[in-house]
PDB file of C-alpha atoms and ligand atoms in Angstrom:
ATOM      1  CA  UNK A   1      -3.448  28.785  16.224  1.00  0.00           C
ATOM      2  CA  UNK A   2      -4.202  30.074  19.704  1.00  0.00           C
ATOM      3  CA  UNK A   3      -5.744  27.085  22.521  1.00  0.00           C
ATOM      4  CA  UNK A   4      -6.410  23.732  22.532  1.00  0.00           C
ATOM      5  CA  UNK A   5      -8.868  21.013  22.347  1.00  0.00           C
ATOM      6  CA  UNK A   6     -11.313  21.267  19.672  1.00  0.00           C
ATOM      7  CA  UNK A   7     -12.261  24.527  17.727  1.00  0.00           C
ATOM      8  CA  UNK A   8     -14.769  25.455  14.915  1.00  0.00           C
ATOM      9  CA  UNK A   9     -13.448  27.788  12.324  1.00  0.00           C
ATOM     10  CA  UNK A  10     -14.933  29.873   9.623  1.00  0.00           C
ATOM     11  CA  UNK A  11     -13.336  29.894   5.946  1.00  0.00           C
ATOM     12  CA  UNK A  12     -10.644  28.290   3.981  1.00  0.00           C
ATOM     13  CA  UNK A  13      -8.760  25.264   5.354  1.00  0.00           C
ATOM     14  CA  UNK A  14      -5.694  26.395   2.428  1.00  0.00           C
ATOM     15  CA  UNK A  15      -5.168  29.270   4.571  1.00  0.00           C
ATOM     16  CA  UNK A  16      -4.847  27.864   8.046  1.00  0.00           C
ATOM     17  CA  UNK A  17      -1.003  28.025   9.790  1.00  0.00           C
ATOM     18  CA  UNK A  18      -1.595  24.271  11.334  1.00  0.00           C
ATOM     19  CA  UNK A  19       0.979  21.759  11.002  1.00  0.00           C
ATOM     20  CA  UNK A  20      -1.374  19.541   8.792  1.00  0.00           C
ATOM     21  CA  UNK A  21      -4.454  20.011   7.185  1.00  0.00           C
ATOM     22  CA  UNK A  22      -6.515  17.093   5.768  1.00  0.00           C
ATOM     23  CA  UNK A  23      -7.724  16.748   2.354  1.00  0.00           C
ATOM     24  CA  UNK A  24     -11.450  15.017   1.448  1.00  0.00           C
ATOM     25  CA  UNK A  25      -9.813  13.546  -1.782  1.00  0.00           C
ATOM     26  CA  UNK A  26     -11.050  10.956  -3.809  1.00  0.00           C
ATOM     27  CA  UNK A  27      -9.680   7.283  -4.637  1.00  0.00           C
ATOM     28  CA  UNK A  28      -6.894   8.186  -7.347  1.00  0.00           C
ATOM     29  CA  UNK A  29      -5.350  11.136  -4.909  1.00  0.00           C
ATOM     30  CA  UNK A  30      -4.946  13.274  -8.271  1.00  0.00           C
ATOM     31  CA  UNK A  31      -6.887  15.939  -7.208  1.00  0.00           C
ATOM     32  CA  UNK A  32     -10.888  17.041  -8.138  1.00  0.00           C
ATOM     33  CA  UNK A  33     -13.103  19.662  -7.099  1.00  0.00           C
ATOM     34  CA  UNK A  34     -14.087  21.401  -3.696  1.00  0.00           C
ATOM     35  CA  UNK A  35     -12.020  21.167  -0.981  1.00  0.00           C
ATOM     36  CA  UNK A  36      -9.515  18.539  -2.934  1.00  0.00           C
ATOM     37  CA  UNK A  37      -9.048  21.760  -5.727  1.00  0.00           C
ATOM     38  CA  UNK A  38      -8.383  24.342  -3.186  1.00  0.00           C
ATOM     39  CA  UNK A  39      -5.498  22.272  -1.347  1.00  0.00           C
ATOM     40  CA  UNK A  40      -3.786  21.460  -4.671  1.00  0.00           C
ATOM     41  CA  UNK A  41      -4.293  24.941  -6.137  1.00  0.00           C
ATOM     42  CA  UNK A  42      -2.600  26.752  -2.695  1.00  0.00           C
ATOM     43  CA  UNK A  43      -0.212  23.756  -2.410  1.00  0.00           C
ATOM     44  CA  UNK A  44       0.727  23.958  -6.341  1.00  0.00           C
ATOM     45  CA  UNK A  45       1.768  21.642  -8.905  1.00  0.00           C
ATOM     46  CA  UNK A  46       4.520  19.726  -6.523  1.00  0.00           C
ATOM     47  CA  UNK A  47       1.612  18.486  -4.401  1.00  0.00           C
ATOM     48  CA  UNK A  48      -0.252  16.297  -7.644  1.00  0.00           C
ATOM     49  CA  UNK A  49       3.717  15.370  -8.397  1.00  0.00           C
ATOM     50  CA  UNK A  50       3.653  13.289  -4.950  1.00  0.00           C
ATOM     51  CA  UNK A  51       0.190  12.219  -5.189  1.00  0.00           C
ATOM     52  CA  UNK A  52       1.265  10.785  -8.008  1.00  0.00           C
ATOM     53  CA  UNK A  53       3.569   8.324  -6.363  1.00  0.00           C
ATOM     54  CA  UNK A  54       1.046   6.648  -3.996  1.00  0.00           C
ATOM     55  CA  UNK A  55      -0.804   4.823  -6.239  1.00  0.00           C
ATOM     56  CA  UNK A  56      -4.190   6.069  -4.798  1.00  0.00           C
ATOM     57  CA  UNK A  57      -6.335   5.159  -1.143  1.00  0.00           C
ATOM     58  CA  UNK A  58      -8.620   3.157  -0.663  1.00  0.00           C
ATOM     59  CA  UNK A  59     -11.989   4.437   1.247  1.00  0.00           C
ATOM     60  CA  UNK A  60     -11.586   5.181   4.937  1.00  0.00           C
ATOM     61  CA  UNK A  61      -7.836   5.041   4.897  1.00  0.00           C
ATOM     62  CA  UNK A  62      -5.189   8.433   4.814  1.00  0.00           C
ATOM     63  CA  UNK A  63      -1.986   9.479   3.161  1.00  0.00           C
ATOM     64  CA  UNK A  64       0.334  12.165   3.928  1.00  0.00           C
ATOM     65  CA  UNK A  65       2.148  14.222   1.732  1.00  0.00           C
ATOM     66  CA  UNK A  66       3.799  17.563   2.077  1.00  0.00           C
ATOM     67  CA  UNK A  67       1.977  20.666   2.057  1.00  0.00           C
ATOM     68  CA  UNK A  68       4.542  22.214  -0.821  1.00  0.00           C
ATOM     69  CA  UNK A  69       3.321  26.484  -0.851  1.00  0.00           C
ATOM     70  CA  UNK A  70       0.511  25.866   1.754  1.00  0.00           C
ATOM     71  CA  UNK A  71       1.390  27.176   4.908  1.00  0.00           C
ATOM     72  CA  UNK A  72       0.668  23.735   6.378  1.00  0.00           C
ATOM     73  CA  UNK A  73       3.997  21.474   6.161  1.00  0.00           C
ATOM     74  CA  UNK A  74       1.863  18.615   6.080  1.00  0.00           C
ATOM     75  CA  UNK A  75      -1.421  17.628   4.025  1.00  0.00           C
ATOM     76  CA  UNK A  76      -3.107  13.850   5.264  1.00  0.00           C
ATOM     77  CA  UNK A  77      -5.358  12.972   2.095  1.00  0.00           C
ATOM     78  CA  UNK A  78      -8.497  10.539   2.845  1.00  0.00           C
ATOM     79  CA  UNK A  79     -10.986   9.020   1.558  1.00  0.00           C
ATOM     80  CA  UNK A  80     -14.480   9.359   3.077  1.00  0.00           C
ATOM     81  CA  UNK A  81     -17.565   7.247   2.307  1.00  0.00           C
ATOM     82  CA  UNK A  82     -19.642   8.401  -0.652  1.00  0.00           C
ATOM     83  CA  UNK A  83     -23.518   8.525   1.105  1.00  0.00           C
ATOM     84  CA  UNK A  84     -25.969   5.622  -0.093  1.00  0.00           C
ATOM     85  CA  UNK A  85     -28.551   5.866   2.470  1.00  0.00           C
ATOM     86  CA  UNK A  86     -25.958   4.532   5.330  1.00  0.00           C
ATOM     87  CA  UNK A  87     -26.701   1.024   4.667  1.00  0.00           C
ATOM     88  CA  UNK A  88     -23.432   0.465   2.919  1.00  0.00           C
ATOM     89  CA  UNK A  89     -21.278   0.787   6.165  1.00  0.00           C
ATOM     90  CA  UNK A  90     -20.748   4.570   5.671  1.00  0.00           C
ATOM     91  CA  UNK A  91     -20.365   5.469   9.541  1.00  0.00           C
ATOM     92  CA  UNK A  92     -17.953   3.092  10.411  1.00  0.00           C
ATOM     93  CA  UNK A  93     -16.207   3.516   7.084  1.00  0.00           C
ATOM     94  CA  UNK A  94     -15.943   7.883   7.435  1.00  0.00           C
ATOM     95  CA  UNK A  95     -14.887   7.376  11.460  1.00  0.00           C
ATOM     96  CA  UNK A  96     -12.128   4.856  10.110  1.00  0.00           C
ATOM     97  CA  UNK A  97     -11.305   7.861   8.113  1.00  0.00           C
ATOM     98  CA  UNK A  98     -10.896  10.428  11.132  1.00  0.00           C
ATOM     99  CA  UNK A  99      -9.312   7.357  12.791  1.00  0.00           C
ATOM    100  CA  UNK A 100      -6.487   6.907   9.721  1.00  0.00           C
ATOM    101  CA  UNK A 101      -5.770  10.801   9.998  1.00  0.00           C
ATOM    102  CA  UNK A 102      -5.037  10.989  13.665  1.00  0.00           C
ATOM    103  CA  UNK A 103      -2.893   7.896  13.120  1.00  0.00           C
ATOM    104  CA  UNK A 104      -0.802   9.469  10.708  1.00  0.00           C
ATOM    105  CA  UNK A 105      -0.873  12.526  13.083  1.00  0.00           C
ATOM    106  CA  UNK A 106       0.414  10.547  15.559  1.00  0.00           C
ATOM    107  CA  UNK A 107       3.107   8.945  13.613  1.00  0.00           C
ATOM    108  CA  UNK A 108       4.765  12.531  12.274  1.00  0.00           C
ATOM    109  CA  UNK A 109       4.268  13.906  15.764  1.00  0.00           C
ATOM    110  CA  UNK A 110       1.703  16.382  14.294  1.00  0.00           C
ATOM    111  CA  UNK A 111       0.584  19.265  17.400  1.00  0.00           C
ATOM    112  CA  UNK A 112      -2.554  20.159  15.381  1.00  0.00           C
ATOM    113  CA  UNK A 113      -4.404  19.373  12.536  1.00  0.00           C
ATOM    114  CA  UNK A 114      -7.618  21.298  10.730  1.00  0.00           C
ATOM    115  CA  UNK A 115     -10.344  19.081   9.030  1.00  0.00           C
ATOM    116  CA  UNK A 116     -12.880  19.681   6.662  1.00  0.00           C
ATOM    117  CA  UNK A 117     -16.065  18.437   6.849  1.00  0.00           C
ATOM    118  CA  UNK A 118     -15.325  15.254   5.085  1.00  0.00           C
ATOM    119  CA  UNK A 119     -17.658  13.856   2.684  1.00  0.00           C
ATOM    120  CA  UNK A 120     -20.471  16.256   3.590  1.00  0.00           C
ATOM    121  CA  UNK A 121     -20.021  17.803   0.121  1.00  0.00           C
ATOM    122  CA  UNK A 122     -19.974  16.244  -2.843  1.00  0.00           C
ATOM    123  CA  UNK A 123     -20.342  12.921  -1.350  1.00  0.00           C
ATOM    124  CA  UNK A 124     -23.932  13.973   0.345  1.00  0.00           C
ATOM    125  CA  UNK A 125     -23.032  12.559   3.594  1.00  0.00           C
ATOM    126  CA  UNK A 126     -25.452  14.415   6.274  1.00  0.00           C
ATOM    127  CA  UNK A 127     -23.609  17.229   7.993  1.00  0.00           C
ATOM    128  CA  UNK A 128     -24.928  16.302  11.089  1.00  0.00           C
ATOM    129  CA  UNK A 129     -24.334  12.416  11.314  1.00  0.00           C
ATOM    130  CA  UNK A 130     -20.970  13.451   9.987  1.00  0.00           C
ATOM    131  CA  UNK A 131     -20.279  15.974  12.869  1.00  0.00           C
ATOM    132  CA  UNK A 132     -21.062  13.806  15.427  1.00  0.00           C
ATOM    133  CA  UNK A 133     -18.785  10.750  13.943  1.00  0.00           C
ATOM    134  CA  UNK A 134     -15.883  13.714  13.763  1.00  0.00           C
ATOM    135  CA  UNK A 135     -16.356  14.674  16.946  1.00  0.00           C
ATOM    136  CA  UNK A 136     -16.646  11.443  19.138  1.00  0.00           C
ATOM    137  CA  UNK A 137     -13.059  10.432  17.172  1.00  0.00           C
ATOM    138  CA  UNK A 138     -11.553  13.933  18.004  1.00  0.00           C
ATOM    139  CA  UNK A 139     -12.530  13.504  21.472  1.00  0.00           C
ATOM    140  CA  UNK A 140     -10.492  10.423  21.622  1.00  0.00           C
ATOM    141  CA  UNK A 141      -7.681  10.850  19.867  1.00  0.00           C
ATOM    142  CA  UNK A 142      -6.881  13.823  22.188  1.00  0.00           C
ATOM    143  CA  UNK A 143      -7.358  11.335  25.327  1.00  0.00           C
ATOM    144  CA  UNK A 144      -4.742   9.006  23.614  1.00  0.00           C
ATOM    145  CA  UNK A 145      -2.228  11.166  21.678  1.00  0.00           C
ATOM    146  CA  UNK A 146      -0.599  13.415  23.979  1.00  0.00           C
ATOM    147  CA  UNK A 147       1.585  15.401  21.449  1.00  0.00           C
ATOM    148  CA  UNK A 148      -1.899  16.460  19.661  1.00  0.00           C
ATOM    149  CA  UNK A 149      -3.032  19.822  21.059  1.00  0.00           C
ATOM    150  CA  UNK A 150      -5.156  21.206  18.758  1.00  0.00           C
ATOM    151  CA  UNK A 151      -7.770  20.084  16.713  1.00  0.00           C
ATOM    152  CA  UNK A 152      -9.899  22.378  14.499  1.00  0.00           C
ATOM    153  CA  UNK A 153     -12.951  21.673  12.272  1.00  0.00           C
ATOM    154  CA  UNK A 154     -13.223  24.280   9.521  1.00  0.00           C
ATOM    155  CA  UNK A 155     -16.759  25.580   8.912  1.00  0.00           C
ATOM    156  CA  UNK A 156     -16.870  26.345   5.099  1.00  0.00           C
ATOM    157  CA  UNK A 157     -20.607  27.340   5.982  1.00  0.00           C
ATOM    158  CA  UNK A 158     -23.389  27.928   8.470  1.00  0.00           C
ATOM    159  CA  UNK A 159     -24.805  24.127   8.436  1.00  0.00           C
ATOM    160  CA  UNK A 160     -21.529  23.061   9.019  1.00  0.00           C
ATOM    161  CA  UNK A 161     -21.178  25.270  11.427  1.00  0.00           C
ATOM    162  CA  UNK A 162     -24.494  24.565  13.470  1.00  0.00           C
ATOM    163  CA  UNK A 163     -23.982  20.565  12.813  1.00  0.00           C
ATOM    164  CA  UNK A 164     -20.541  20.617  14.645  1.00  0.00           C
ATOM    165  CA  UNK A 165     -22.401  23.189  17.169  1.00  0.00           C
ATOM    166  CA  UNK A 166     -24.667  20.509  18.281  1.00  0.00           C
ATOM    167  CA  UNK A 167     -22.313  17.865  18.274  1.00  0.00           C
ATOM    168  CA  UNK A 168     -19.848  19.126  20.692  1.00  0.00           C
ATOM    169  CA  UNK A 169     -22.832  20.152  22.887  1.00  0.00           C
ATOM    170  CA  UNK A 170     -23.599  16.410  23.289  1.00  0.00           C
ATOM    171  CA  UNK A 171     -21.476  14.978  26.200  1.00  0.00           C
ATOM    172  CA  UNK A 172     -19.546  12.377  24.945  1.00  0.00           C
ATOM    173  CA  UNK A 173     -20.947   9.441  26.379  1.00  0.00           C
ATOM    174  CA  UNK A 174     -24.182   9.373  24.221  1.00  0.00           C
ATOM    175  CA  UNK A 175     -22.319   9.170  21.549  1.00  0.00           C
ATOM    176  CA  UNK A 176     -23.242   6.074  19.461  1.00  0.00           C
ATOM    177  CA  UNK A 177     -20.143   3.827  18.234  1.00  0.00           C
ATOM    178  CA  UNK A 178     -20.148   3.646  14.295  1.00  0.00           C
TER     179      UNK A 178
HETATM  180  P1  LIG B 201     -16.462  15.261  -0.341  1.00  0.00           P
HETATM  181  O1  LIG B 201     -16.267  14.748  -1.749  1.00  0.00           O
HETATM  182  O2  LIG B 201     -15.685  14.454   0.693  1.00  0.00           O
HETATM  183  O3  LIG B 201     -17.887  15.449   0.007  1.00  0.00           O
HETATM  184  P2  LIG B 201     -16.090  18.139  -0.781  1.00  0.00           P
HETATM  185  O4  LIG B 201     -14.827  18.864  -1.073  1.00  0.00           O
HETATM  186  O5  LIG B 201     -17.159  18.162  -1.822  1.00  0.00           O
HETATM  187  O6  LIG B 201     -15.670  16.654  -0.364  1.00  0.00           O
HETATM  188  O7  LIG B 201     -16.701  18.710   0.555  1.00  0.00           O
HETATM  189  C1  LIG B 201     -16.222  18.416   1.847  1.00  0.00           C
HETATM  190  C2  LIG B 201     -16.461  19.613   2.743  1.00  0.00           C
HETATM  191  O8  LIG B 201     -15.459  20.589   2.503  1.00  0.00           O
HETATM  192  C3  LIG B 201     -17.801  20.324   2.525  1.00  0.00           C
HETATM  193  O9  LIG B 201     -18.324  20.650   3.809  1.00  0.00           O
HETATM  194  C4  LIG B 201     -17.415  21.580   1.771  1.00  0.00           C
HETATM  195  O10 LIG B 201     -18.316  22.628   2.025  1.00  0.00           O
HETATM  196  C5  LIG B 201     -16.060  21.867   2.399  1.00  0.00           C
HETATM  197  N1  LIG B 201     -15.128  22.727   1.657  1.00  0.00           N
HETATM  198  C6  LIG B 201     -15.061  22.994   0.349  1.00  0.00           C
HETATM  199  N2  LIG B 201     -14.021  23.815   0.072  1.00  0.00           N
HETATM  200  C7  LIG B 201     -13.410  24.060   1.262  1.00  0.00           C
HETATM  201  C8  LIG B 201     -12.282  24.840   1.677  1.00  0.00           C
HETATM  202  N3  LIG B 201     -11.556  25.535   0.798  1.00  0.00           N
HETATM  203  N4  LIG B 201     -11.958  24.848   2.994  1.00  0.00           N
HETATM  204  C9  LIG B 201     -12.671  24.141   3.882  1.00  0.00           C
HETATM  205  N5  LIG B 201     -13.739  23.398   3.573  1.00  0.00           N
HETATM  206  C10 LIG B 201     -14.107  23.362   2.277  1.00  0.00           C
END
């Protein structure tokens, strides 16, 4: 993946040539539909043979596993916050995910990484409360982890797309903390 920073990316995370690509999984890590099918489907059965051993995740945190046939070596599994109106902590609890991720990055001296929109499907999160949250802890785990070049936020459509849009076009500063 050519440059650095953040980038917004059309298509499949499965097929990306990162060193890790994250998974929006669910609690028991055993796989499920969306973005959680596609990464076990191109990683094949090997991947749910691993998952297997780490006795699920809990919301907001991350695992790493291999990334098996994927052409990532690495796939971070976590957790995000299924939405309930966002009284029930769900900001703070989806940046702790982006948070987990880019400490796991950090730990396996990971140069980039590719994230889906996490928990913007299934889990009804609001794209662009969600984009913001992804952003701000992008932003700063590039300031802090020097071996981390490139971050890139896949756009599996166009209101993903526009959400991250207008989230990187806010300076960071007016960022609210979750
Ligand atoms: P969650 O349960 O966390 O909401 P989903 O898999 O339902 O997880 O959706 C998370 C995001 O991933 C959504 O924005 C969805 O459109 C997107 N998505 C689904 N499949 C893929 C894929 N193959 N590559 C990248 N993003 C995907």
């Amino acid at each position: 993946m050519p440059g650095n920073g953040i980038q917004l990316t059309d298509g499949d995370i499965t097929t990306l040539a990162v060193e890790g690509i994250v998974n929006a999984a669910n609690n028991a890590l055993l796989g499920g539909g969306g973005v959680d099918g596609a990464i076990h489907r191109g990683a094949g059965p090997e991947l749910l043979t691993q998952c297997r051993t780490l006795g699920g995740c809990p919301t907001g945190e991350a695992r790493i596993t291999r990334g098996y046939n994927l052409p990532a070596a690495w796939v971070i599994h976590t957790v995000g916050p299924v939405w309930r109106s966002g009284v029930q902590g769900e900001p703070e609890l989806l940046a702790r995910c982006y948070r987990s991720c880019f400490s796991l990055a950090r730990e396996y001296g990971l140069r980039s990484i590719a994230f889906p929109a996490i928990s913007t499907g299934v889990y009804g999160y609001p794209k662009e409360e969600a984009a913001r949250i992804a952003v701000r802890e992008a932003r700063q785990a590039l300031a802090k982890n020097e071996t981390l070049t490139s971050i890139i936020f896949v756009c599996f459509n166009s209101a993903t797309r526009l959400a991250y849009q207008k989230a990187l076009a806010e300076p960071s500063g007016t960022q609210r903390s979750a």
